[in-house]
XYZ file of C-alpha atoms in Angstrom:
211
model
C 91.949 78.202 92.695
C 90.654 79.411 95.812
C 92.513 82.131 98.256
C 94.122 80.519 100.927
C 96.660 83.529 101.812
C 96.879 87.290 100.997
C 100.598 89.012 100.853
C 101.025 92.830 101.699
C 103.475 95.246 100.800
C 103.724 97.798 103.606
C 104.694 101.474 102.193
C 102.383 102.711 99.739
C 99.600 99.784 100.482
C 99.195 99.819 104.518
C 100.172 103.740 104.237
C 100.258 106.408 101.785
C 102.986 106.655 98.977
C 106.102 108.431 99.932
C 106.060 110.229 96.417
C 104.150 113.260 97.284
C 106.360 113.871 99.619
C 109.164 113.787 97.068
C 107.422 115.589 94.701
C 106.954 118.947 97.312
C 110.793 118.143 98.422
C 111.628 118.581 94.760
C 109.378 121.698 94.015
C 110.768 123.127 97.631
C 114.627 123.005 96.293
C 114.104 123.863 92.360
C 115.214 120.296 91.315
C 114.659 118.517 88.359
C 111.215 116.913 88.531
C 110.850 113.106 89.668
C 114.630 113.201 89.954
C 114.319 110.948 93.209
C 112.200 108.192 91.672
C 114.708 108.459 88.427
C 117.451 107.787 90.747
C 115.396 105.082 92.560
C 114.787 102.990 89.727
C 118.216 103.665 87.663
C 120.085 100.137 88.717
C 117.608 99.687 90.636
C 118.858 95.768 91.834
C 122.036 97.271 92.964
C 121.880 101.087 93.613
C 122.576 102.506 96.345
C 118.710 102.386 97.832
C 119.409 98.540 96.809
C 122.708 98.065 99.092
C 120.734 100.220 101.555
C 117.378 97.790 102.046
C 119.661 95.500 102.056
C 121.879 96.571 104.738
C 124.991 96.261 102.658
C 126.009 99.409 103.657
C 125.705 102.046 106.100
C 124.008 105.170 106.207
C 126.671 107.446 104.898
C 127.994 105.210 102.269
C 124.271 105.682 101.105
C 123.907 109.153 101.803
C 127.335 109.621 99.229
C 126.111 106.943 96.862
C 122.786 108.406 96.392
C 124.500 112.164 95.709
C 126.690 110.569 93.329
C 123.695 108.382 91.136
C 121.392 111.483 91.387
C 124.055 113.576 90.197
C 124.553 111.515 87.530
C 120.648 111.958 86.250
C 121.376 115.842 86.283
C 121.423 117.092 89.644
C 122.639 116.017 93.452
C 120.447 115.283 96.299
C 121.673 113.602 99.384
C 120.559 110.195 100.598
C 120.046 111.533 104.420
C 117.689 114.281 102.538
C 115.557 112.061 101.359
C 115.142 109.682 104.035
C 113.068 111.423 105.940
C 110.263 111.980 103.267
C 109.760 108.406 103.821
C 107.050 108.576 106.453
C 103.612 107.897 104.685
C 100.705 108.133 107.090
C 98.661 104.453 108.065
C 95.554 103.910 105.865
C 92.911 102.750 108.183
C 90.395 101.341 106.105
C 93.683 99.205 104.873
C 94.279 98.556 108.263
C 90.688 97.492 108.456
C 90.986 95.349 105.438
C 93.691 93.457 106.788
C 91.750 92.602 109.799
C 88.888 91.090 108.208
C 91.369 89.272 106.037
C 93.065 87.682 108.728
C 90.174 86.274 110.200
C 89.568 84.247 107.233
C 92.584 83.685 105.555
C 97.062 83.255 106.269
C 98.070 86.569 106.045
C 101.775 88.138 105.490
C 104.058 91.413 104.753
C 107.089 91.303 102.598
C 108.580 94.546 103.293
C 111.870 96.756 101.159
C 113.005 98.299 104.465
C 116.168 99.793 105.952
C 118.626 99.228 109.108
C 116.912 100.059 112.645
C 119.270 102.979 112.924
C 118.642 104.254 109.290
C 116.072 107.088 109.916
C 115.309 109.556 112.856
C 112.634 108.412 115.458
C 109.832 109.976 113.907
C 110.528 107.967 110.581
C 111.252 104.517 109.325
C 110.407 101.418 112.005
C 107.829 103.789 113.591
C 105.524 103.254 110.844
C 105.938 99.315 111.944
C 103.255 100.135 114.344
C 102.855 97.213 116.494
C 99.347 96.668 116.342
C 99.430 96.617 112.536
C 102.171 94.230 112.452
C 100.807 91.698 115.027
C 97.584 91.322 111.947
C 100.550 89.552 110.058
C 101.028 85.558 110.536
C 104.781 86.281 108.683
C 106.190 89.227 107.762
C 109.772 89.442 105.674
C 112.057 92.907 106.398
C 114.558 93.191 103.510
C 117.046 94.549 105.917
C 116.720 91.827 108.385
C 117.460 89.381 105.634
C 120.034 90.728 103.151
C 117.192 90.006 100.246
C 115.008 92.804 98.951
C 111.616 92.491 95.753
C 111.900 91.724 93.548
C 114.276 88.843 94.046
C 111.923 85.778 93.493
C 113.515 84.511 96.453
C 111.900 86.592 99.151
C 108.703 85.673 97.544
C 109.363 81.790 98.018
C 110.519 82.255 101.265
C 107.055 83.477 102.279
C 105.142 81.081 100.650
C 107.136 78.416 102.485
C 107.082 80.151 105.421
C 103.050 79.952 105.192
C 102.780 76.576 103.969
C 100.554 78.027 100.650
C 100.650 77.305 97.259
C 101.820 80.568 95.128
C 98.239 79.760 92.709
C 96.620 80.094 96.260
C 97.708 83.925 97.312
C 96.596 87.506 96.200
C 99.961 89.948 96.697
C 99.858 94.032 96.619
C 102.192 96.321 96.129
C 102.245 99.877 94.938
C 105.029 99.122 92.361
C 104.719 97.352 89.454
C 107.997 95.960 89.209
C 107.791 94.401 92.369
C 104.410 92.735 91.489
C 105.839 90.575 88.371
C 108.342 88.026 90.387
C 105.083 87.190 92.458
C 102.693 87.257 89.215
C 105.009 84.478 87.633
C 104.682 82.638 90.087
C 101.265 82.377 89.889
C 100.361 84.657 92.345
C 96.847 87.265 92.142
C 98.546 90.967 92.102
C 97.169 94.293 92.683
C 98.647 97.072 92.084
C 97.928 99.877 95.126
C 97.049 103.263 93.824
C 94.576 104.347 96.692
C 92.698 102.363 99.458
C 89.765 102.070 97.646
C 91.104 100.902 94.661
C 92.750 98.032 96.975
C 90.056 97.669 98.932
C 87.614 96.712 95.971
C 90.136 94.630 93.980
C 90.562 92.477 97.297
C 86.907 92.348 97.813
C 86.988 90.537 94.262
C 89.768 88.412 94.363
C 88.761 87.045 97.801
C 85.265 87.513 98.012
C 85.113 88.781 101.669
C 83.009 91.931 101.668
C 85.781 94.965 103.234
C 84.694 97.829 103.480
């Protein structure tokens, strides 16, 4: 079926993965190796990053919760630590990408993200750079909405909220788990692992030339 809309995550697809930066914060303190990913995904519906994209709870609930779950997995780091490793830079040839999209196609962002007063200035909703954002017809913060991927239900909502078929959209997102609701629906996925890589899966699944 042909593409009528294409579906963007934001971190890790529009800018570059935060896990370098966990990986040198790690190294840096002598911890256990990929212990903040491990304590990512452990529960991962209802963990305490869960509760905290979802703005069930506030930033030192998280901060305590994530101590406690990381602890658990062999040694403690604190939430607030590791909040501001967040900040990936913008990819502009993604950015690029999503402009030549847009002029052919419905384009959206459904985005894991936390509270407006979760992170420092330099960190969190400054990477919602307004002129990336605007290049979005809809676009779905987890924190605004009390729903976070990969509840099929934020998924819907966007394709309602675009008036498109599931069959019709391509979706990316840099993690695979949130890329199966949206591939059972019928959706095209990509899984982000650079900018080029996404750039030349796009190129095939929509057949606008991107680069």
């Amino acid at each position: 079926m042909a593409i009528k809309a294409v579906i963007f995550d934001f971190g890790g697809v529009l800018t570059s993965s935060p896990f370098e930066a966990f990986t040198r914060f790690e190294i840096e303190r002598g911890l256990p190796a990929d212990i903040i990913r491990r304590t990512n995904a452990a529960n991962h519906l209802e963990n305490a990053w869960a509760k905290f994209e979802r703005a069930e709870v506030d930033i030192d609930t998280f901060d305590e919760l994530f101590a406690t779950e990381s602890l658990a997995l062999g040694a403690e780091v604190r939430g607030r630590d590791v909040l501001p490793l967040l900040q990936g830079s913008l990819r502009p040839e993604m950015v690029e990408a999503l402009k030549r999209i847009k002029a052919q196609f419905k384009t959206g962002c459904i985005t894991n993200n936390l509270p407006a007063n979760a992170i420092g200035s330099m960190t969190g909703r400054s990477l919602y750079i307004a002129e990336v954002m605007v290049l979005f017809d809809h676009v779905i913060e987890s924190a605004k909405i009390g729903l976070r991927k990969p509840d099929p239900r934020i998924y819907q909502l966007m394709v309602e909220t675009l008036k498109v078929d599931p069959n019709n959209c391509v979706y990316l997102d840099d993690l695979g788990v949130n890329l199966k609701p949206a591939r059972e629906m019928g959706m095209t996925t990509i899984k982000v692992t650079s900018g080029a890589q996404a750039i030349a899966e796009l190129e095939k699944a929509t057949g606008l030339k991107l680069g």
